[in-house]
């Protein structure tokens, strides 16, 4: 298969996609359940909060670069060897709070709001994935993180791919979740164009509806109500609806896929654990069979599947934590 040919969808995946229909009555029911959720005030540097019985501390850092200064929001708990968590869409640092709380007994857990999300920078600037990833590395430099385990999900994985390629010596282990690897089919990514057009169509203007819609359609196991409420709040900060589409204006999923195959994968060196939801509609598990043969420079490759769909950190938090603890103990 050439670089320009898409991978045919497996029969099982195509059937699942054909049956992948959102029930409007179910969405309306879930929206009603969260009708009382209101935006939460922004945090300040040093603010703390308790989740799962563990204290989390909010931090902000203004990190200058060649083109712009980026204001980052990140949350930290625990001490020990550093673990950096990157979330996807429509999420924030909060996606990983269950795992961070559990692992804080032995590790320094740091979760970042990606640029454009949560309480991080949302102004105009560099929204190329490679550019945003280098700005993220500048934040890690500021935090003194020379080597770390990198744990990513969805759109956070796109930036993680650039970090692992540009700075292979700094990544102890790359736990890579819910993102295309060697295979790709555009039928799995219709939202790429939709999000790029969001500032004009208003797709993201109702943050509550979008967050509930995403978790209603892509999760296969229930997400706890208290988690869903905070997920909505973290996606509701002003500016997100205009900032997030800038990534999709700067590139496309096809361009990302080709760049990954041509440029990024050959430069990966860190041991890698590929994590997917067993019933993920966006990432068919068949696409990850024999994944190691597509990663010639990676020293160790392990493919793992977790119960549920796309949002496994909150669909099956205990299983996700157990997997991460196993990986970290190696």
PDB file of N, CA and C in Angstrom, residues 147 168 171-174 265-273 292 295-302 330:
ATOM      1  N   UNK A 147      13.257  13.981  31.738  1.00  0.00           N
ATOM      2  CA  UNK A 147      12.756  12.686  31.264  1.00  0.00           C
ATOM      3  C   UNK A 147      11.450  12.378  31.976  1.00  0.00           C
ATOM      4  N   UNK A 168      13.170  12.100  21.454  1.00  0.00           N
ATOM      5  CA  UNK A 168      13.060  10.689  21.860  1.00  0.00           C
ATOM      6  C   UNK A 168      13.837  10.370  23.131  1.00  0.00           C
ATOM      7  N   UNK A 171      11.645  10.807  26.507  1.00  0.00           N
ATOM      8  CA  UNK A 171      10.441  10.022  26.801  1.00  0.00           C
ATOM      9  C   UNK A 171      10.864   8.630  27.289  1.00  0.00           C
ATOM     10  N   UNK A 172      10.603   8.355  28.555  1.00  0.00           N
ATOM     11  CA  UNK A 172      10.934   7.042  29.125  1.00  0.00           C
ATOM     12  C   UNK A 172      10.055   5.951  28.517  1.00  0.00           C
ATOM     13  N   UNK A 173       8.776   6.236  28.426  1.00  0.00           N
ATOM     14  CA  UNK A 173       7.807   5.285  27.874  1.00  0.00           C
ATOM     15  C   UNK A 173       6.653   6.111  27.320  1.00  0.00           C
ATOM     16  N   UNK A 174       6.163   5.729  26.179  1.00  0.00           N
ATOM     17  CA  UNK A 174       5.079   6.452  25.528  1.00  0.00           C
ATOM     18  C   UNK A 174       3.829   5.583  25.570  1.00  0.00           C
ATOM     19  N   UNK A 265       6.964   8.466  12.759  1.00  0.00           N
ATOM     20  CA  UNK A 265       7.197   7.077  13.165  1.00  0.00           C
ATOM     21  C   UNK A 265       8.667   6.665  13.037  1.00  0.00           C
ATOM     22  N   UNK A 266       9.363   7.036  11.956  1.00  0.00           N
ATOM     23  CA  UNK A 266      10.768   6.622  11.849  1.00  0.00           C
ATOM     24  C   UNK A 266      11.665   7.178  12.956  1.00  0.00           C
ATOM     25  N   UNK A 267      11.210   8.228  13.644  1.00  0.00           N
ATOM     26  CA  UNK A 267      12.047   8.844  14.679  1.00  0.00           C
ATOM     27  C   UNK A 267      11.670   8.419  16.092  1.00  0.00           C
ATOM     28  N   UNK A 268      10.647   7.608  16.238  1.00  0.00           N
ATOM     29  CA  UNK A 268      10.254   7.153  17.577  1.00  0.00           C
ATOM     30  C   UNK A 268      11.233   6.102  18.073  1.00  0.00           C
ATOM     31  N   UNK A 269      11.618   6.214  19.359  1.00  0.00           N
ATOM     32  CA  UNK A 269      12.563   5.276  19.959  1.00  0.00           C
ATOM     33  C   UNK A 269      12.074   4.722  21.294  1.00  0.00           C
ATOM     34  N   UNK A 270      11.292   5.464  22.030  1.00  0.00           N
ATOM     35  CA  UNK A 270      10.903   5.060  23.380  1.00  0.00           C
ATOM     36  C   UNK A 270      10.032   3.811  23.356  1.00  0.00           C
ATOM     37  N   UNK A 271      10.123   2.961  24.373  1.00  0.00           N
ATOM     38  CA  UNK A 271       9.166   1.856  24.495  1.00  0.00           C
ATOM     39  C   UNK A 271       7.748   2.407  24.426  1.00  0.00           C
ATOM     40  N   UNK A 272       6.852   1.668  23.790  1.00  0.00           N
ATOM     41  CA  UNK A 272       5.516   2.198  23.520  1.00  0.00           C
ATOM     42  C   UNK A 272       4.439   1.189  23.891  1.00  0.00           C
ATOM     43  N   UNK A 273       3.415   1.674  24.567  1.00  0.00           N
ATOM     44  CA  UNK A 273       2.215   0.892  24.813  1.00  0.00           C
ATOM     45  C   UNK A 273       1.067   1.579  24.089  1.00  0.00           C
ATOM     46  N   UNK A 292       3.547  -3.499  15.855  1.00  0.00           N
ATOM     47  CA  UNK A 292       4.988  -3.390  16.010  1.00  0.00           C
ATOM     48  C   UNK A 292       5.752  -3.379  14.706  1.00  0.00           C
ATOM     49  N   UNK A 295       6.605   0.014  13.450  1.00  0.00           N
ATOM     50  CA  UNK A 295       7.375   0.874  14.350  1.00  0.00           C
ATOM     51  C   UNK A 295       8.798   0.333  14.450  1.00  0.00           C
ATOM     52  N   UNK A 296       9.558   0.432  13.381  1.00  0.00           N
ATOM     53  CA  UNK A 296      10.862  -0.241  13.324  1.00  0.00           C
ATOM     54  C   UNK A 296      11.876   0.257  14.352  1.00  0.00           C
ATOM     55  N   UNK A 297      11.796   1.498  14.757  1.00  0.00           N
ATOM     56  CA  UNK A 297      12.797   2.035  15.675  1.00  0.00           C
ATOM     57  C   UNK A 297      12.411   1.964  17.136  1.00  0.00           C
ATOM     58  N   UNK A 298      11.192   1.511  17.424  1.00  0.00           N
ATOM     59  CA  UNK A 298      10.718   1.469  18.806  1.00  0.00           C
ATOM     60  C   UNK A 298      11.246   0.213  19.485  1.00  0.00           C
ATOM     61  N   UNK A 299      11.826   0.393  20.661  1.00  0.00           N
ATOM     62  CA  UNK A 299      12.514  -0.713  21.327  1.00  0.00           C
ATOM     63  C   UNK A 299      11.569  -1.781  21.845  1.00  0.00           C
ATOM     64  N   UNK A 300      10.358  -1.404  22.195  1.00  0.00           N
ATOM     65  CA  UNK A 300       9.392  -2.356  22.735  1.00  0.00           C
ATOM     66  C   UNK A 300       7.994  -1.859  22.393  1.00  0.00           C
ATOM     67  N   UNK A 301       7.134  -2.731  21.871  1.00  0.00           N
ATOM     68  CA  UNK A 301       5.775  -2.349  21.490  1.00  0.00           C
ATOM     69  C   UNK A 301       4.786  -3.327  22.126  1.00  0.00           C
ATOM     70  N   UNK A 302       3.807  -2.767  22.801  1.00  0.00           N
ATOM     71  CA  UNK A 302       2.753  -3.574  23.408  1.00  0.00           C
ATOM     72  C   UNK A 302       1.419  -2.943  23.030  1.00  0.00           C
ATOM     73  N   UNK A 330       7.468  -1.241  35.017  1.00  0.00           N
ATOM     74  CA  UNK A 330       8.444  -1.977  34.226  1.00  0.00           C
ATOM     75  C   UNK A 330       9.850  -1.393  34.407  1.00  0.00           C
TER      76      UNK A 330
END
